[in-house]
PDB file of C-alpha atoms and ligand atoms in Angstrom:
ATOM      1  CA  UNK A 223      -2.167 -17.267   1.049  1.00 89.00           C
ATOM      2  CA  UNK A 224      -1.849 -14.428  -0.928  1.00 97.00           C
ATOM      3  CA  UNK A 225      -3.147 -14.888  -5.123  1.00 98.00           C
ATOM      4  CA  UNK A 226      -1.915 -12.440  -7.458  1.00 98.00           C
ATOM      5  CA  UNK A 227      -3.077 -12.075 -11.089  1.00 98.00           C
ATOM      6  CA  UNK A 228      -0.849  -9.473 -13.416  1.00 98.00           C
ATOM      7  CA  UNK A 229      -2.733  -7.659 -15.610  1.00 98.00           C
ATOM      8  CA  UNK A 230      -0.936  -5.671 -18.064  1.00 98.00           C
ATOM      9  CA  UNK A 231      -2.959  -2.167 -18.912  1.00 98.00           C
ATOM     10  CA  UNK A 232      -2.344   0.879 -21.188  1.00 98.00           C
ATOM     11  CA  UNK A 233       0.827   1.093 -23.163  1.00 97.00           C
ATOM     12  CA  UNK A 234       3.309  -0.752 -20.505  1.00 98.00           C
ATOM     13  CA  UNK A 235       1.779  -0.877 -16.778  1.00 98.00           C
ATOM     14  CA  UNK A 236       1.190  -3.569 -14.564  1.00 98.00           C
ATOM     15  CA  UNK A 237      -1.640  -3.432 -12.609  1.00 98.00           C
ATOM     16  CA  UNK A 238      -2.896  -6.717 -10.465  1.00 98.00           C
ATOM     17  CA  UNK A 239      -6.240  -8.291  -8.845  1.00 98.00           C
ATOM     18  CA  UNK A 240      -5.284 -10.180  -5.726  1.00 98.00           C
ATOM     19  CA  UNK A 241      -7.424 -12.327  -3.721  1.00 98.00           C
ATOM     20  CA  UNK A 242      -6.484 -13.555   0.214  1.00 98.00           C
ATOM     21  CA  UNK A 243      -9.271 -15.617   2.191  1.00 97.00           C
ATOM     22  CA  UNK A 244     -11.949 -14.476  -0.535  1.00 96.00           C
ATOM     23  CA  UNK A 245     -11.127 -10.423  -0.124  1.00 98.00           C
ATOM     24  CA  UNK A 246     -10.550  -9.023  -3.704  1.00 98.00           C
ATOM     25  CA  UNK A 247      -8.732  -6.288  -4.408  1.00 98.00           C
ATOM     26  CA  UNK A 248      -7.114  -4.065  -7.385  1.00 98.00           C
ATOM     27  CA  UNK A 249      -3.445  -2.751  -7.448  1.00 98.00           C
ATOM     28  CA  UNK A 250      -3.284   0.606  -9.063  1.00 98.00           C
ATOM     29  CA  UNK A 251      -5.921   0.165 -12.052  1.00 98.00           C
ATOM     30  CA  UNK A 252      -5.277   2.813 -14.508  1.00 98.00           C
ATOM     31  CA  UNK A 253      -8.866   1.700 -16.480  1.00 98.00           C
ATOM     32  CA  UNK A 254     -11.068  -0.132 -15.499  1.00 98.00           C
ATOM     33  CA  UNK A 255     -11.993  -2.066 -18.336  1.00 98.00           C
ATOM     34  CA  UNK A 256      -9.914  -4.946 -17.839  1.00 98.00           C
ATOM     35  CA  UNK A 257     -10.202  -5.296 -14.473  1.00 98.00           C
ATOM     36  CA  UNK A 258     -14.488  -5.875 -15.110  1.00 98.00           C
ATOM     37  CA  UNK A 259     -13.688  -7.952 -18.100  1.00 98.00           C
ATOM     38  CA  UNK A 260     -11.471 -10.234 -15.688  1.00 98.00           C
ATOM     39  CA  UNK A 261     -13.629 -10.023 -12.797  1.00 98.00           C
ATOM     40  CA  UNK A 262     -16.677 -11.080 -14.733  1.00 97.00           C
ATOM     41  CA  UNK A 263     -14.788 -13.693 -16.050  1.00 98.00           C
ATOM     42  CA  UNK A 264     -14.110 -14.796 -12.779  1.00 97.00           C
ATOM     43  CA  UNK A 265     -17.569 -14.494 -10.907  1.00 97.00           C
ATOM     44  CA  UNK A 266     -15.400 -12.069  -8.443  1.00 97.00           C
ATOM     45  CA  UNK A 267     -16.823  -9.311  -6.742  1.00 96.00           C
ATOM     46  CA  UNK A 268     -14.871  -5.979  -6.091  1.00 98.00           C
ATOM     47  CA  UNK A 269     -13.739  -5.067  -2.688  1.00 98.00           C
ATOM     48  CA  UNK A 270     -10.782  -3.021  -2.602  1.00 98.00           C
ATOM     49  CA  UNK A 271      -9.419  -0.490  -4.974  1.00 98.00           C
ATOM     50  CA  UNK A 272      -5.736   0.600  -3.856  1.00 98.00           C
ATOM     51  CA  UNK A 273      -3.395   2.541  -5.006  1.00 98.00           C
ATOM     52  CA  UNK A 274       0.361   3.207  -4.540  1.00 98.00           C
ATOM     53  CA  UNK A 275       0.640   6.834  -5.525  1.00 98.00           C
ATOM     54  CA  UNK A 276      -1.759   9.302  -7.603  1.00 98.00           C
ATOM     55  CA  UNK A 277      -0.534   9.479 -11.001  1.00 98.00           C
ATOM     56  CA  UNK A 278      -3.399   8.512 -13.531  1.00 98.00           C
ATOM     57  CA  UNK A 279      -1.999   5.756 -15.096  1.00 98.00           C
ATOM     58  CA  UNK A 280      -2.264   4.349 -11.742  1.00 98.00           C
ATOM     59  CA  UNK A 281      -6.074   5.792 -10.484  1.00 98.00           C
ATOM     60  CA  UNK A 282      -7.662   6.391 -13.714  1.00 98.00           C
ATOM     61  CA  UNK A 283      -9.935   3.221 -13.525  1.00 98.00           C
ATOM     62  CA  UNK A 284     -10.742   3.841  -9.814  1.00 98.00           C
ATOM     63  CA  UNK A 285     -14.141   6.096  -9.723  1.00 98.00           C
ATOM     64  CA  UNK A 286     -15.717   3.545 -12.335  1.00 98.00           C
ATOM     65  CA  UNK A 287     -14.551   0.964 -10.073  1.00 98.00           C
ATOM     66  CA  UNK A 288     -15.403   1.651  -7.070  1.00 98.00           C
ATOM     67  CA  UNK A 289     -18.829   3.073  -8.098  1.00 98.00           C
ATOM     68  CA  UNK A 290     -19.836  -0.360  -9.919  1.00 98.00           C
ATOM     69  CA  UNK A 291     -18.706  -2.972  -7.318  1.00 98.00           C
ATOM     70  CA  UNK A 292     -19.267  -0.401  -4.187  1.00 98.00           C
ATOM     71  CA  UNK A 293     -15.705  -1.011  -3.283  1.00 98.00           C
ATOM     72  CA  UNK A 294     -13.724   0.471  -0.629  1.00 98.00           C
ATOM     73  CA  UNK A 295     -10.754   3.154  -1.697  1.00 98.00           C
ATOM     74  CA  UNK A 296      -7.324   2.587  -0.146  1.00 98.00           C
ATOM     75  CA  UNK A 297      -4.642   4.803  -0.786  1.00 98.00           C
ATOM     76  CA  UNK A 298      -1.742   7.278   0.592  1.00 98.00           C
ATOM     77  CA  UNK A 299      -3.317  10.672   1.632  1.00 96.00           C
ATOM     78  CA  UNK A 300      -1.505  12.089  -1.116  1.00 95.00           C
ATOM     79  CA  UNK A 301      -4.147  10.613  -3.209  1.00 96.00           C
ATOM     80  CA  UNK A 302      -7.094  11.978  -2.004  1.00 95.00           C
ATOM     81  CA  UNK A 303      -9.644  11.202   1.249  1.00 94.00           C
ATOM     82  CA  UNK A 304      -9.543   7.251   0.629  1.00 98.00           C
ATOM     83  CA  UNK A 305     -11.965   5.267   3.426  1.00 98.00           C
ATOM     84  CA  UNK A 306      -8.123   3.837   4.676  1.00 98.00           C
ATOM     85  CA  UNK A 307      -5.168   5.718   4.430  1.00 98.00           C
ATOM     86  CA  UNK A 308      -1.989   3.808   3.963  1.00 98.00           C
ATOM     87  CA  UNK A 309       0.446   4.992   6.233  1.00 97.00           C
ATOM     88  CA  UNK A 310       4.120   3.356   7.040  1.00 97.00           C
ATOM     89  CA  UNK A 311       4.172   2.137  10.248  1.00 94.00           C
ATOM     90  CA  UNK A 312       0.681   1.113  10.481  1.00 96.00           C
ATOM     91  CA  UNK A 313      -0.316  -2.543   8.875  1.00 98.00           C
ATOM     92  CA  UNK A 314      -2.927  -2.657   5.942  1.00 98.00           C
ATOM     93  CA  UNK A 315      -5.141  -6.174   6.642  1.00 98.00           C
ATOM     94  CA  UNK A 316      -6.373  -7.372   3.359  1.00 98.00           C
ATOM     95  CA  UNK A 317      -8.302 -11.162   3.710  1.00 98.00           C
ATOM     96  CA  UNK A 318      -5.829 -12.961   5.492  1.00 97.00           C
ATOM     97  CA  UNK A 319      -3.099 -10.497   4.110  1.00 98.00           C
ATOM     98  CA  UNK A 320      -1.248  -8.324   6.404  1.00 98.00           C
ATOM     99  CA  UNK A 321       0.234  -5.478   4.087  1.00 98.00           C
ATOM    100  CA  UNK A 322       3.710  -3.754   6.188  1.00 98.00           C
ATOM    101  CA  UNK A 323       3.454   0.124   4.371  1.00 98.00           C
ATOM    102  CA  UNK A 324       7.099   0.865   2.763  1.00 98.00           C
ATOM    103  CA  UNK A 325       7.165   4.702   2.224  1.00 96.00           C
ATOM    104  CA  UNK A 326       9.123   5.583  -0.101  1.00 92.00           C
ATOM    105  CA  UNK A 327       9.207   9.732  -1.526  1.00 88.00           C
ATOM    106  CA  UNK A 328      10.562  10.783  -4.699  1.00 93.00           C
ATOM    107  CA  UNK A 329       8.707   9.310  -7.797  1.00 96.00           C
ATOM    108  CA  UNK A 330       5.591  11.180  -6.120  1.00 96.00           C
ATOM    109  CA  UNK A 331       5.216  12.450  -2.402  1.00 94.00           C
ATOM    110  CA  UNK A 332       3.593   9.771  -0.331  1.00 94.00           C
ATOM    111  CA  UNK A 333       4.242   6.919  -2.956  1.00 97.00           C
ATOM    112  CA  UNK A 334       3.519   3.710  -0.792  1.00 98.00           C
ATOM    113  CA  UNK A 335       5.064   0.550  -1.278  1.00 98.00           C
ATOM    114  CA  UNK A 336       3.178  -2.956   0.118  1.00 98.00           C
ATOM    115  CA  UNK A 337       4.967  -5.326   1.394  1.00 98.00           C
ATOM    116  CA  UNK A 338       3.389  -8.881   2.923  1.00 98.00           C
ATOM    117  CA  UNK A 339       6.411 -10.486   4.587  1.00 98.00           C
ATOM    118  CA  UNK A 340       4.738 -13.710   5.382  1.00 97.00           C
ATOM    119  CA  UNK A 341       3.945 -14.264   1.403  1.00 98.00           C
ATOM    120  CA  UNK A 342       7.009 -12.846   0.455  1.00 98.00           C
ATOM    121  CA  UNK A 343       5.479 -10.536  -1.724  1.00 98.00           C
ATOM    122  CA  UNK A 344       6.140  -6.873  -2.911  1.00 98.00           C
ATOM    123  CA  UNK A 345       3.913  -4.322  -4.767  1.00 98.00           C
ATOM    124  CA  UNK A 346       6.622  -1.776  -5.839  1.00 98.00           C
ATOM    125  CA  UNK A 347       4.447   0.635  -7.470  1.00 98.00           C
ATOM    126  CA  UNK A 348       6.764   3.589  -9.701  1.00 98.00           C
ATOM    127  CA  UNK A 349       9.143   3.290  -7.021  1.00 97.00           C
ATOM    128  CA  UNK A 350      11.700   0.238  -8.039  1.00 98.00           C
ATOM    129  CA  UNK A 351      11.273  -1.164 -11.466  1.00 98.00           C
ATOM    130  CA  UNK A 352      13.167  -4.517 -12.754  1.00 98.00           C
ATOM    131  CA  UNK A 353      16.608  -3.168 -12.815  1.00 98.00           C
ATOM    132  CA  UNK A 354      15.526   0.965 -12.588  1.00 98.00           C
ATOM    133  CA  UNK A 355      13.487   3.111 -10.977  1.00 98.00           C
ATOM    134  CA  UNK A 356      10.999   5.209 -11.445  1.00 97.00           C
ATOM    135  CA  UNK A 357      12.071   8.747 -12.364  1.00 96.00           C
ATOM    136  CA  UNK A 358      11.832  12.039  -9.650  1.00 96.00           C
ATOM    137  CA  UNK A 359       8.892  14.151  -9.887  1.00 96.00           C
ATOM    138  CA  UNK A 360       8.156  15.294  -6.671  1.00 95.00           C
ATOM    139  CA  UNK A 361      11.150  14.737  -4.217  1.00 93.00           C
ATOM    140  CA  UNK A 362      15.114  15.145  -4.143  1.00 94.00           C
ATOM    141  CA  UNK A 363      16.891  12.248  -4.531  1.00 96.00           C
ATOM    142  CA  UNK A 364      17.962  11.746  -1.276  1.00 95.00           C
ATOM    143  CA  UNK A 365      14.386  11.228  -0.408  1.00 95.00           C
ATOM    144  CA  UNK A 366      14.139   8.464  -3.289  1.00 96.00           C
ATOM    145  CA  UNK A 367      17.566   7.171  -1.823  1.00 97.00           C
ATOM    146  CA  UNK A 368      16.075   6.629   1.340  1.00 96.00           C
ATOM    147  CA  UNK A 369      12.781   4.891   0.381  1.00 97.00           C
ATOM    148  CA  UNK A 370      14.940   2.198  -2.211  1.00 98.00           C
ATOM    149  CA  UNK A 371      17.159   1.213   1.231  1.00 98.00           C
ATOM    150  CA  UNK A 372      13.918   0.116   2.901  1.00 98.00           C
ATOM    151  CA  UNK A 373      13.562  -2.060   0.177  1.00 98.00           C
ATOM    152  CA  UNK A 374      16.883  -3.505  -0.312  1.00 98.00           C
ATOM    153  CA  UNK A 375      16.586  -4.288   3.540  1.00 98.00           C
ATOM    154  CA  UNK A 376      13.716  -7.129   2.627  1.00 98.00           C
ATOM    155  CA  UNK A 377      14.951 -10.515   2.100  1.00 98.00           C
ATOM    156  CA  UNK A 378      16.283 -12.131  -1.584  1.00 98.00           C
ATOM    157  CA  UNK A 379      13.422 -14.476  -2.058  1.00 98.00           C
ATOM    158  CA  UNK A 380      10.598 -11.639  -2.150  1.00 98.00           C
ATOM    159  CA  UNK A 381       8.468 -11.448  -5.192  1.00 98.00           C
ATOM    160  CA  UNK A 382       8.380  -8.353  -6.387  1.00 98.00           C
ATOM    161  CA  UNK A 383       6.034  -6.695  -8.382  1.00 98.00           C
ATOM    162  CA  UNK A 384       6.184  -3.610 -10.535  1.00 98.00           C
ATOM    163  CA  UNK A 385       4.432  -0.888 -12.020  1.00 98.00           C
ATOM    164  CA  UNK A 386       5.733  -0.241 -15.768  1.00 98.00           C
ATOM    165  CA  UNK A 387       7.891  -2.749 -18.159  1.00 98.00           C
ATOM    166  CA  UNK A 388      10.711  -0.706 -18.883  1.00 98.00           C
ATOM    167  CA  UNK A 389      13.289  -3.484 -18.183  1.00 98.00           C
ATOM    168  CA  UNK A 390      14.839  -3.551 -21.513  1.00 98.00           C
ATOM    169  CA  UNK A 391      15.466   0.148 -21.424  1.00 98.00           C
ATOM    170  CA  UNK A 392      16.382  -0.353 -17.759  1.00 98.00           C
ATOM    171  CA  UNK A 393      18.928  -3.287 -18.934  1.00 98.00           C
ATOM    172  CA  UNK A 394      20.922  -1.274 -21.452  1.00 98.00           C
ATOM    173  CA  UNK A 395      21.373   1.471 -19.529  1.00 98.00           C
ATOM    174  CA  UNK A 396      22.762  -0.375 -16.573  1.00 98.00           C
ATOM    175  CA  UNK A 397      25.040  -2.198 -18.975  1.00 98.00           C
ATOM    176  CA  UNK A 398      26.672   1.012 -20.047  1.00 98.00           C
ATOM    177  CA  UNK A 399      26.617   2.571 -15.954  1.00 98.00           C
ATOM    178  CA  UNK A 400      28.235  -0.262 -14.809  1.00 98.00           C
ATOM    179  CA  UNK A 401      30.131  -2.258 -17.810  1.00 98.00           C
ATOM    180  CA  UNK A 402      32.149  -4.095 -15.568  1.00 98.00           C
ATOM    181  CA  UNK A 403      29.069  -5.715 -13.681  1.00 98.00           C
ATOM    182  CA  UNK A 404      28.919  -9.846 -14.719  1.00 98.00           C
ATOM    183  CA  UNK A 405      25.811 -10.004 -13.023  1.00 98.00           C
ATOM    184  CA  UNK A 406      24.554  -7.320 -15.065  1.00 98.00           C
ATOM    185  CA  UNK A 407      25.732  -8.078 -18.291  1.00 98.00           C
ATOM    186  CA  UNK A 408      24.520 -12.059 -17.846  1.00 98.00           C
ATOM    187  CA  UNK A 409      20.848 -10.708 -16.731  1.00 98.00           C
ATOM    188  CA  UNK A 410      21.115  -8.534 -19.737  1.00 98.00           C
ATOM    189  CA  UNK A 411      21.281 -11.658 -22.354  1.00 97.00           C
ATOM    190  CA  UNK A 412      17.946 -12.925 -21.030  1.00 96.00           C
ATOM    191  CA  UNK A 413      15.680 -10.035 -20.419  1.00 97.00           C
ATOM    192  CA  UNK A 414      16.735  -8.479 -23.702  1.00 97.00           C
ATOM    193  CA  UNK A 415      14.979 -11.408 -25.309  1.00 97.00           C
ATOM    194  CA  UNK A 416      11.727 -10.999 -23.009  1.00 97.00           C
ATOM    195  CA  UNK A 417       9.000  -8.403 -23.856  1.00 96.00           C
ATOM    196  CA  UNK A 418       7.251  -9.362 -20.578  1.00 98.00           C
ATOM    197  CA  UNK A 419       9.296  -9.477 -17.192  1.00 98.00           C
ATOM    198  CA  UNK A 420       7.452  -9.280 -14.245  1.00 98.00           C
ATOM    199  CA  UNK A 421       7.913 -10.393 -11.863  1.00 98.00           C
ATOM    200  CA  UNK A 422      11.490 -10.121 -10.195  1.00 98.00           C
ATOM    201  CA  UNK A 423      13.000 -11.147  -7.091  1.00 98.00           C
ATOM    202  CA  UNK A 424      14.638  -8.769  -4.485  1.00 98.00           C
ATOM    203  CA  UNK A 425      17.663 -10.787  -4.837  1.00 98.00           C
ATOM    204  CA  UNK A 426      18.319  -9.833  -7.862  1.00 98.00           C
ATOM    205  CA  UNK A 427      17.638  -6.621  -7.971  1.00 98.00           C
ATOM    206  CA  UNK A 428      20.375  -6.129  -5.086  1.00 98.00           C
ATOM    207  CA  UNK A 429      22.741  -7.634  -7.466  1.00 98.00           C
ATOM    208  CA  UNK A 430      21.803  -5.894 -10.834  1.00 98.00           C
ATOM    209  CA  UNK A 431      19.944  -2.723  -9.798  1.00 98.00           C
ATOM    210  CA  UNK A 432      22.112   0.323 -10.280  1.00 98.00           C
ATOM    211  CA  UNK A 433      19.636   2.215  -7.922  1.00 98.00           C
ATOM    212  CA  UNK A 434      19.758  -1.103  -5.495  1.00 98.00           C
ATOM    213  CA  UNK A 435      24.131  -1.442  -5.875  1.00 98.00           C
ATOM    214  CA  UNK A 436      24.245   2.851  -5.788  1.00 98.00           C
ATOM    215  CA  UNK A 437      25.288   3.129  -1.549  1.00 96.00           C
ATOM    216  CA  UNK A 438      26.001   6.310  -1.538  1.00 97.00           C
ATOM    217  CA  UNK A 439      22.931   9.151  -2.227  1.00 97.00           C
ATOM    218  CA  UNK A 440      25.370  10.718  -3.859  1.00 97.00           C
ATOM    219  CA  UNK A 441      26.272   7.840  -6.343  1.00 98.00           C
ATOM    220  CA  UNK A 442      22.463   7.447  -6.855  1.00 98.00           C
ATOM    221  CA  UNK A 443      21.929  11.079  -7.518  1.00 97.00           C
ATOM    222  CA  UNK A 444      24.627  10.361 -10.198  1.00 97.00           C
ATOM    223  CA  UNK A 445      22.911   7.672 -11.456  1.00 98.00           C
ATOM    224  CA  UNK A 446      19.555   8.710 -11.480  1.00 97.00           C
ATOM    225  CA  UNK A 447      20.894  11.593 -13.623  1.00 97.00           C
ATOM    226  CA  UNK A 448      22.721   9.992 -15.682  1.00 97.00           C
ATOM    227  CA  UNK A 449      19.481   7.669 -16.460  1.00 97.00           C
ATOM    228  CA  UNK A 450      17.406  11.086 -17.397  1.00 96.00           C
ATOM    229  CA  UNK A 451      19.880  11.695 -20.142  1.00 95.00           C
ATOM    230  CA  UNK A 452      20.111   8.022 -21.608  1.00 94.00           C
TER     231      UNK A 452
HETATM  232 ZN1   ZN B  15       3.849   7.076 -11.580  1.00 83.11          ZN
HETATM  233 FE1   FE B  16       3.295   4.902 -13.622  1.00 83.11          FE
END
């Protein structure tokens, strides 16, 4: 069983501690200071730091991190020479965790996903947001394109748990992409009231998601514009 604590850091990132069979690890701390603050709270040791891509407001905290508890560094290659690479294709064992490695280019090269189908869980990273995703730095669209259909492939009732709270943002603009969308326009009324909503499910993402509906690369290129300039 897989225990995951949200801690919001910075201006509007999520980052999280889990914990499976007595392994603890971070999810993309970008400081460190509340990650010690909660771990000493805790009694926890340190013994994972991982990260789902390289920008700093998801690595910043690592090096203080990893030097203080003596952790271990997991992260794409794209991040640097971590003691475990996390490569699709090839499981990531965490406790009594198995991690499945959802690649998904375009936010950054190499931006990794985690995905632990027996807890239903998902660590989305930059990559899919609550309703949005994250913006194109580093890839074409069709590469982002191709990473978000890996996700809408997992089942409904995964968790899923994401790197920034932009959902309001998110919410209006998929309101005025898709006016016609009830789904859309219902989820609106309640996250428009929330200033904190993580996490989501997959299921209804695939329903109120322009980036998740969007079936074409082309239509997702056109919305993924059309987001830039909102
Ligand atoms: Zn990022
Ligand atoms: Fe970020």
């Amino acid at each position: 069983m897989l225990d995951v604590h949200i801690l919001p850091i910075l201006d509007d990132n999520y980052a999280f501690v889990i914990r499976s069979n007595g392994v603890v690890g971070v999810i993309d701390p970008g400081e460190s200071k509340p990650f010690i603050d909660f771990l000493d709270d805790k009694g926890w040791p340190l013994d994972m730091v991982i990260n789902t891509h390289h920008h700093g407001d998801h690595t910043d905290g690592n090096t203080d991190l990893l030097d203080k508890y003596n952790a271990k560094w997991i992260a794409p290659k794209e991040c640097g020479t971590a003691d475990e690479v996390l490569t699709e294709g090839t499981p990531f064992v965490f406790g009594g965790t198995e991690f499945q490695i959802i690649h998904g280019s375009g936010h950054t090269k190499g931006h990794v996903c985690l995905y632990s189908a027996a807890d239903k869980v998902l660590f989305s990273g930059d990559n899919l947001f609550a309703m949005g995703c994250g913006r194109l730095f580093e890839d074409t669209p069709a590469a982002m394109f191709e990473g978000l259909q890996k996700l809408k492939s997992l089942p409904d009732d995964v968790t899923v748990y994401f790197g920034h709270e932009y959902t309001a943002s998110n919410a209006k603009f998929s309101a005025h992409i898709l006016p016609d969308n009830k789904d859309i326009a219902d989820r609106c009324e309640t996250v428009l009231t929330q200033s904190c909503t993580i996490p989501t499910m997959m299921g209804v993402e695939k329903k109120t998601n322009p980036f998740l509906i969007a079936d074409t690369a082309e239509k997702f290129t056109e919305y993924r514009a059309a987001k830039d300039n909102f």
